[in-house]
Amino acid sequence: MRASYERRSWLARHVIRHEPALRAWLRRRQIPGLEVDDIVQETYARLASVESTDNILNVKNYMFQTAYSIMASHLRKSRIVHFKAIDDLNTLNVTPDEPTPEDQAIHRQELGRLLDVVVALPEKVRQVFMMRRINDLSQREVAQELSIPESTVEMRMRRANFLITKSLSEDGNRPPDASMGTERLTRIRPDRDPKANRTPN
Amino acid sequence: MTQKQTAHQIEDIAVAWATRLDNGPLPDEEARALDLWLDSDIRCVGALARAEAYIEASKKAVALDAAIIDDLAARHKAKAGLSRRDVYKYGAAAAGLSALGIASYATMAAAGTYETRKGEMKVVTLSDGSSISLNTDTKVRVAFSAKRRLVHLFGGEAMFTVAKDVGRPFVVSAKSAFVTAMATSFTVGDLPDRPLTVVVSEGVLQIDRADGKGQPVKLDANTRVRFEPTAAMPVLKIEKISTVQVDDDMAWRSGRISFKGETLDEATRAFARYSDIELIIDDPGLRGEKIAGVFQNNDPVGFAETVALSFDLRIDIQENRIYLSRKAA
């Protein structure tokens, strides 16, 4: 099921900022046959469907623990004991969230990162993104403004969303993952993507 | 399941659905397809929630300044060609994109008082969809009624982006004037030792004097008005300015401060608005030196260091003071 609006905002406000750290943490304990991306997606699935978020006081900790339990259950299923992976069940001492006083600084930092990411978008993608998000035009209005088909606008917006997600979810200092970087970052034209018919268009 | 989808494939599809959902509710047929897809693998649920969360987060871009993004993007492209001198000249902006100090967050409000401390910046979204960006050391009170949308500015500087609402004008009351707008965007500055200033960046607005005297004045985009105080009553000084000047005036919205030929003295006073760190330049000749560049407004130390480098000065940084002086010969 799709997460409710409230839940999506909660994820946007409190969860995604910890994803780079979670990925870094997961990468250090990689399990053969289980990708970091798989665990991250499952983690989000749990966070999206947990009954209530009211009792989650330390979001970062909760997120890491969720990821850890997902990893552990895959491990149990695979019946392989990876000492390295589970050795630090107890050393999962994640630094707690620091809520209000730091909020502003975090916000500033996040907006600064978003600015960097938007600046780095390919020109046409950035143009559409800015018209949608800064000038607050609808997809149709952007299409009219630029005299291009609406489907093109959607495609560019999809690209923008993909690149922004990628950049914000990874540590800024880390070069793009070689295993996916080249293949994925060049896939700019979904028209020629063999999987295109599996995506909405 | 015939073949297990990879996390990458799932992510691509999730982003595509999230992009589509962002445009509004799906037609029934697509909604059913989405449900089927979500049911196919638990990871799909997570991937969609994640993609939608990032889209939500990317909407914060509304607080960013389009002109600055364009500017940085152009510079980003040309970065390799920038000389060392240019880097000094452009200060923080060119030296590191992420060094930009942007502090803003949005709150929903229909009534209430909002203020910023020194060095702070805030964006308040009002119940009618209008928004107010508060620059450093600024205070406003919002008092909406059925007849009009009134905002009092009690000192400082704020930019108003007004949502259209025919029959309910948006009125900013500041020191000696009422600024009335329907749908437009403008800045009102009420700074110490400076005349009350209004800059119109978009649309049309009307200014009435608070004392009720004189004719209301209508202004359109790219206009700056100063209330020059004279003995008896303020005199309105109206001038047309370029879009670039308007943008420079708004540089604070993205945490920047822009100088184009201002003297060092003027620049240090501009920085004083944003922090309690005092910049002291002893040499009067030095104070008259003109500078140009874009800096981070909450980083007087960075500014002083850049200045020291460019003019080959001695810099002495203390806890709340920075001294700049000529090097002994």
XYZ file of C-alpha atoms in Angstrom:
530
model
C 0.000 0.000 0.000
C 1.081 3.548 -0.688
C 2.123 5.474 2.404
C -0.226 8.205 3.607
C 0.599 11.850 3.066
C 1.484 12.273 6.741
C 3.807 9.316 6.625
C 5.512 10.551 3.488
C 6.111 13.934 5.106
C 7.465 12.234 8.174
C 9.849 10.230 6.031
C 10.867 13.369 4.164
C 11.438 15.374 7.300
C 12.991 12.870 9.664
C 14.172 9.768 7.894
C 15.893 10.514 4.616
C 18.533 12.665 6.264
C 19.923 9.517 7.879
C 20.044 7.466 4.702
C 23.626 8.346 3.720
C 24.842 7.206 7.132
C 22.735 4.048 6.967
C 24.133 3.173 3.558
C 27.676 3.717 4.726
C 26.976 1.541 7.745
C 25.400 -1.213 5.648
C 28.213 -1.159 3.147
C 30.677 -1.967 5.869
C 28.818 -5.159 6.635
C 27.879 -6.383 3.207
C 26.425 -9.806 2.856
C 26.881 -11.752 -0.365
C 23.670 -11.860 -2.366
C 22.085 -9.051 -0.431
C 22.440 -5.572 -1.781
C 22.485 -2.443 0.290
C 19.681 -1.129 -1.921
C 17.527 -4.153 -1.083
C 17.883 -3.531 2.624
C 17.262 0.167 2.253
C 14.062 -0.450 0.317
C 12.818 -2.947 2.854
C 13.684 -0.561 5.646
C 11.546 2.108 4.040
C 8.759 -0.425 3.568
C 8.747 -1.134 7.299
C 8.919 2.543 8.213
C 6.119 3.260 5.745
C 3.846 0.635 7.205
C 4.571 0.806 10.920
C 1.291 1.547 12.718
C 2.326 4.810 14.322
C 5.460 6.890 14.436
C 4.514 8.594 17.703
C 6.706 6.348 19.782
C 9.740 6.621 17.581
C 11.793 9.124 19.471
C 15.173 8.406 18.030
C 14.504 8.051 14.331
C 18.083 7.324 13.378
C 18.377 4.543 15.885
C 15.054 3.073 14.864
C 15.995 3.177 11.214
C 19.314 1.435 11.833
C 17.705 -1.179 14.039
C 15.061 -1.871 11.409
C 17.738 -2.285 8.775
C 19.672 -4.493 11.114
C 16.735 -6.783 11.783
C 16.037 -7.067 8.057
C 19.620 -7.991 7.458
C 19.520 -10.491 10.303
C 16.380 -12.171 9.010
C 17.902 -12.559 5.560
C 20.950 -14.026 7.215
C 18.873 -16.534 9.138
C 17.100 -17.556 5.949
C 20.386 -18.009 4.161
C 21.581 -20.081 7.145
C 25.029 -18.729 6.761
C 26.608 -17.202 9.752
C 28.398 -14.013 8.957
C 30.198 -13.109 12.084
C 31.197 -9.795 10.772
C 27.664 -8.891 9.949
C 26.108 -9.713 13.258
C 29.000 -9.210 15.594
C 27.986 -5.704 16.421
C 24.360 -6.211 17.325
C 25.240 -4.602 20.588
C 27.630 -2.078 19.251
C 24.864 -0.468 17.332
C 25.386 2.684 19.245
C 24.056 5.181 16.852
C 24.340 8.756 17.933
C 20.901 9.973 18.864
C 19.002 12.634 16.990
C 19.489 16.052 18.308
C 16.130 17.629 17.860
C 15.092 21.261 18.095
C 18.103 23.479 18.713
C 19.964 21.929 15.823
C 16.976 21.920 13.495
C 17.777 25.185 11.913
C 21.363 24.283 11.206
C 20.246 20.957 9.743
C 17.739 22.755 7.583
C 20.322 25.134 6.338
C 22.639 22.265 5.587
C 19.933 20.319 3.768
C 18.860 23.272 1.706
C 22.486 23.906 0.848
C 22.840 20.323 -0.320
C 19.655 20.564 -2.325
C 21.021 23.703 -3.972
C 24.210 21.865 -4.943
C 22.224 18.988 -6.359
C 19.897 21.216 -8.365
C 22.836 23.196 -9.718
C 24.450 19.962 -10.873
C 21.371 18.690 -12.755
C 21.652 18.496 -16.546
C 20.448 21.760 -18.041
C 17.117 20.683 -19.519
C 16.259 18.624 -16.488
C 17.097 21.520 -14.212
C 14.975 23.888 -16.255
C 11.907 21.691 -15.875
C 12.602 21.044 -12.211
C 12.877 24.752 -11.470
C 9.691 25.589 -13.334
C 7.819 22.917 -11.431
C 9.269 23.513 -7.989
C 10.281 27.133 -7.847
C 7.768 28.736 -10.197
C 5.202 26.179 -9.086
C 3.893 25.446 -12.571
C 1.994 22.247 -13.293
C 3.348 19.668 -15.697
C 0.920 20.899 -18.340
C 1.882 24.530 -17.841
C 5.556 23.695 -18.181
C 4.819 21.818 -21.402
C 2.946 24.812 -22.798
C 5.606 27.241 -21.712
C 8.375 25.254 -23.384
C 6.262 24.028 -26.317
C 7.225 20.421 -25.722
C 4.995 17.381 -25.148
C 3.818 16.782 -21.608
C 5.400 13.337 -21.705
C 8.791 14.990 -22.219
C 8.244 17.167 -19.189
C 7.323 14.106 -17.143
C 10.385 12.287 -18.384
C 12.675 15.123 -17.360
C 10.969 15.463 -14.021
C 11.420 11.738 -13.458
C 15.066 12.179 -14.271
C 15.326 15.099 -11.845
C 13.659 13.089 -9.081
C 15.921 10.149 -9.740
C 19.118 12.189 -9.664
C 18.069 14.155 -6.599
C 17.200 10.965 -4.729
C 20.516 9.467 -5.725
C 22.533 12.462 -4.631
C 20.741 13.158 -1.387
C 20.740 9.532 -0.305
C 24.451 9.131 -0.758
C 27.238 10.652 1.149
C 28.375 13.746 -0.663
C 32.012 12.739 -0.391
C 31.522 9.365 -1.902
C 31.998 8.882 -5.618
C 29.000 7.292 -7.329
C 28.880 3.549 -6.910
C 30.813 2.073 -9.785
C 28.627 -1.004 -9.943
C 25.608 1.047 -10.860
C 26.940 4.452 -11.694
C 27.956 4.071 -15.257
C 25.042 2.012 -16.368
C 22.416 4.006 -14.565
C 23.668 7.499 -15.015
C 23.807 7.193 -18.747
C 20.279 5.948 -19.022
C 18.828 9.309 -19.830
C 16.361 8.338 -22.503
C 13.716 6.050 -21.104
C 12.269 5.729 -24.639
C 15.078 3.416 -25.510
C 14.974 1.690 -22.180
C 13.851 -1.907 -22.695
C 12.011 -1.727 -19.397
C 10.139 1.395 -20.378
C 6.876 -0.444 -20.907
C 6.943 -1.582 -17.326
C 6.952 1.954 -16.069
C 3.945 4.236 -16.234
C 3.994 6.452 -19.289
C 7.335 -14.517 -9.428
C 9.197 -15.498 -12.537
C 12.322 -13.528 -11.965
C 13.265 -11.472 -8.991
C 13.466 -7.781 -9.775
C 16.658 -6.091 -8.790
C 16.628 -3.189 -6.362
C 17.737 -0.934 -9.195
C 14.848 -1.872 -11.417
C 12.473 -1.350 -8.529
C 13.902 2.039 -7.833
C 13.512 3.181 -11.448
C 9.896 2.145 -11.488
C 9.247 3.632 -8.062
C 10.617 7.002 -9.155
C 8.452 6.869 -12.271
C 5.317 6.189 -10.219
C 6.228 8.797 -7.638
C 6.721 11.385 -10.378
C 3.328 10.535 -11.774
C 1.627 10.581 -8.373
C 3.094 14.003 -7.777
C 0.922 15.308 -10.631
C -2.276 14.303 -8.873
C -4.515 11.286 -8.403
C -4.081 8.456 -10.882
C -6.794 7.305 -13.284
C -8.397 4.069 -12.036
C -6.579 1.863 -14.457
C -3.181 3.157 -13.477
C -4.052 3.035 -9.801
C -4.821 -0.681 -10.201
C -1.529 -1.245 -11.984
C 0.275 0.516 -9.177
C -1.453 -1.616 -6.548
C -0.467 -4.766 -8.384
C 3.091 -3.633 -8.572
C 3.190 -2.679 -4.902
C 1.846 -6.118 -3.968
C 4.483 -7.896 -6.004
C 7.354 -7.292 -3.583
C 7.696 -5.650 -0.190
C 10.639 -3.682 -1.525
C 8.324 -1.909 -3.974
C 6.361 -0.439 -1.075
C 9.545 0.838 0.496
C 10.967 2.116 -2.765
C 7.815 4.101 -3.538
C 7.631 5.586 -0.028
C 11.284 6.505 -0.314
C 10.953 8.074 -3.768
C 7.943 10.081 -2.635
C 9.762 11.211 0.499
C 12.649 12.542 -1.592
C 10.249 14.329 -3.917
C 8.634 15.878 -0.862
C 12.041 16.952 0.396
C 12.994 18.384 -2.993
C 10.014 20.741 -2.765
C 12.030 22.747 -0.299
C 13.666 24.069 -3.445
C 10.871 26.635 -3.453
C 13.007 28.567 -0.972
C 15.883 28.706 -3.436
C 16.457 31.597 -5.729
C 16.191 30.743 -9.424
C 18.594 33.492 -10.463
C 21.220 32.196 -8.093
C 20.805 28.618 -9.305
C 21.275 29.766 -12.902
C 24.254 31.807 -11.900
C 25.879 28.947 -10.012
C 25.093 26.458 -12.752
C 26.777 28.679 -15.309
C 29.731 29.063 -13.002
C 29.727 25.349 -12.211
C 30.159 24.736 -15.915
C 32.884 27.324 -16.253
C 34.504 26.428 -12.976
C 37.566 24.971 -14.622
C 38.174 28.285 -16.328
C 38.081 30.386 -13.167
C 41.344 31.998 -12.226
C 42.603 32.075 -8.697
C 41.859 35.744 -8.621
C 38.248 35.149 -9.599
C 37.916 32.659 -6.828
C 38.974 35.262 -4.314
C 36.737 37.774 -5.921
C 33.690 35.602 -5.784
C 34.517 34.509 -2.287
C 32.424 31.757 -0.827
C 30.158 31.328 -3.807
C 32.814 30.192 -6.202
C 35.126 28.584 -3.702
C 32.659 25.905 -2.685
C 29.060 25.555 -3.661
C 28.040 23.868 -0.478
C 29.558 26.634 1.593
C 26.497 28.715 0.876
C 24.716 29.568 4.034
C 21.050 29.104 3.552
C 18.896 29.074 6.577
C 15.239 28.940 5.946
C 12.316 26.906 6.939
C 8.659 27.168 6.284
C 5.866 27.357 8.780
C 2.170 27.638 8.127
C 0.538 30.607 9.727
C -2.632 32.659 9.683
C -1.809 34.919 12.586
C 1.127 35.353 14.828
C 4.421 37.048 15.323
C 7.559 35.889 13.565
C 11.040 37.099 14.141
C 14.597 36.271 13.272
C 17.716 36.773 15.288
C 20.923 38.133 13.865
C 22.226 35.886 11.147
C 18.979 33.961 10.943
C 16.635 33.728 7.995
C 13.149 32.317 7.914
C 10.370 31.691 5.413
C 6.826 31.784 6.732
C 4.048 30.419 4.544
C 0.749 32.051 5.323
C -2.692 30.464 5.279
C -3.595 32.177 1.982
C -0.557 30.770 0.192
C 1.444 33.983 0.422
C 4.856 33.819 1.975
C 7.178 36.083 3.870
C 10.949 35.673 3.855
C 12.445 37.323 6.898
C 16.004 38.522 6.650
C 18.297 38.824 9.658
C 17.048 40.630 12.775
C 13.501 41.156 11.544
C 10.080 41.018 13.151
C 6.607 40.871 11.610
C 3.123 40.327 12.924
C 0.481 38.746 10.738
C -3.115 39.855 11.287
C -5.436 38.543 8.606
C -9.101 39.471 8.559
C -11.958 38.806 6.139
C -11.385 42.221 4.541
C -7.673 42.458 4.322
C -4.430 40.634 4.924
C -2.455 42.894 7.184
C 1.181 42.379 8.119
C 3.099 44.731 10.376
C 6.831 45.048 9.886
C 8.571 46.066 13.096
C 12.026 46.700 11.780
C 14.324 44.618 9.632
C 13.818 43.462 6.091
C 11.301 41.087 4.583
C 10.262 39.917 1.163
C 6.572 39.329 0.544
C 5.286 37.015 -2.140
C 1.587 37.635 -2.316
C -0.962 35.074 -3.477
C -3.834 36.491 -5.477
C -7.017 37.067 -3.541
C -9.331 39.567 -5.209
C -11.225 41.599 -2.658
C -8.747 40.964 0.133
C -5.724 43.178 -0.384
C -2.415 42.337 1.185
C -1.182 45.289 3.202
C 2.217 45.716 4.785
C 2.414 48.415 7.383
C 5.885 49.738 8.080
C 7.098 52.832 9.914
C 5.753 55.587 7.701
C 3.836 53.776 4.987
C 1.242 51.237 3.976
C 2.160 49.069 1.034
C -0.878 47.492 -0.629
C -0.671 44.645 -3.101
C -2.967 42.194 -4.830
C -0.605 39.634 -6.309
C 3.015 40.567 -6.494
C 6.335 40.220 -4.807
C 8.233 42.957 -3.069
C 10.654 43.724 -0.269
C 10.258 46.207 2.533
C 13.316 47.266 4.509
C 13.184 49.258 7.709
C 16.796 49.356 8.833
C 18.452 51.494 11.450
C 19.875 54.754 10.095
C 18.453 54.092 6.674
C 15.342 55.369 4.922
C 12.401 52.980 4.685
C 12.835 51.209 1.358
C 10.450 49.245 -0.849
C 11.661 47.230 -3.836
C 9.118 45.773 -6.264
C 10.337 42.663 -8.024
C 7.056 41.601 -9.628
C 3.570 42.960 -10.219
C 2.101 46.270 -9.174
C 1.562 47.793 -5.785
C 0.417 50.966 -4.143
C 2.042 52.959 -1.374
C 0.105 55.169 0.999
C 1.732 57.328 3.567
C 0.914 56.417 7.114
C -0.038 60.007 7.934
C -2.725 59.883 5.260
C -1.236 62.865 3.447
C -0.373 63.033 -0.208
C -1.584 60.918 -3.106
C -1.073 57.171 -3.081
C 1.764 56.151 -5.380
C 1.501 53.214 -7.764
C 4.623 51.235 -8.566
C 5.440 48.440 -10.962
C 8.200 45.856 -11.230
C 11.880 46.813 -10.927
C 11.215 49.923 -8.920
C 12.852 51.044 -5.715
C 11.344 53.632 -3.407
C 13.087 55.341 -0.532
C 11.370 57.472 2.075
C 13.932 60.202 2.444
C 13.285 61.799 5.788
C 13.200 65.564 5.718
C 12.359 68.034 8.412
C 8.611 67.886 8.136
C 7.599 64.852 6.150
C 9.211 62.045 4.235
C 9.776 62.539 0.542
C 9.375 59.568 -1.734
C 12.336 58.995 -3.978
C 11.403 56.633 -6.791
C 13.926 55.047 -9.134
C 13.828 52.355 -11.788
C 16.380 49.589 -11.252
C 17.475 46.656 -13.372
C 16.469 43.058 -12.787
C 20.075 42.346 -11.849
C 19.912 45.026 -9.164
C 16.670 43.549 -7.877
C 18.359 40.162 -7.694
C 21.337 41.602 -5.846
C 18.966 43.193 -3.378
C 17.458 39.764 -2.789
C 20.757 37.901 -2.456
C 20.109 37.537 1.268
C 17.298 35.111 0.499
C 19.878 32.477 -0.249
C 22.196 33.532 2.523
C 24.387 35.628 0.337
C 25.486 39.188 0.269
C 26.499 40.784 -2.952
C 28.797 43.766 -3.434
C 29.318 45.647 -6.641
C 31.658 48.529 -6.059
C 30.661 49.232 -2.462
C 33.374 50.548 -0.176
C 34.880 48.295 2.448
C 33.265 50.514 5.027
C 29.810 49.910 3.560
C 30.513 46.210 3.291
C 31.520 45.864 6.934
C 28.345 47.668 7.962
C 26.344 45.290 5.817
C 27.969 42.341 7.587
C 27.216 43.884 10.976
C 23.525 43.247 10.337
C 24.130 39.524 10.256
C 26.384 38.881 13.197
C 27.781 40.344 16.359
C 31.316 39.900 15.168
C 32.756 43.346 14.646
C 34.989 44.034 11.670
C 37.397 46.812 12.419
C 39.450 48.541 9.762
C 41.702 51.192 11.225
C 43.003 52.778 8.073
C 40.530 55.329 6.618
C 42.084 54.976 3.173
C 41.441 51.267 3.325
C 37.840 51.799 4.367
C 37.273 53.685 1.134
C 38.550 50.833 -1.058
C 35.905 49.458 -3.361
C 35.125 45.777 -3.582
C 32.993 43.388 -5.604
C 32.015 39.841 -4.909
C 29.478 37.480 -3.481
C 29.858 36.256 0.068
C 28.094 34.173 2.628
C 26.342 36.670 4.864
C 26.817 34.729 8.090
C 30.543 34.349 7.628
C 32.298 37.629 8.437
C 35.495 35.701 9.124
C 35.524 34.251 5.625
C 34.833 37.686 4.231
C 37.649 39.266 6.244
C 40.053 36.552 5.168
C 39.188 37.097 1.521
C 39.638 40.833 1.909
C 42.955 40.351 3.710
C 44.156 38.118 0.893
C 43.055 40.431 -1.883
C 44.494 43.589 -0.345
C 47.451 41.861 1.291
C 46.465 42.914 4.811
C 47.296 41.776 8.274
C 44.366 40.034 9.891
C 43.866 39.569 13.591
C 40.887 37.435 14.564
C 39.691 37.657 18.142
C 36.616 36.227 19.740
C 34.178 38.939 18.754
C 36.362 41.214 16.720
C 38.356 41.035 13.558
C 41.010 43.655 12.907
C 42.265 44.365 9.420
C 45.274 46.594 8.954
C 48.011 47.306 6.479
C 51.113 45.221 6.855
C 54.019 47.103 8.303
C 56.378 48.005 5.485
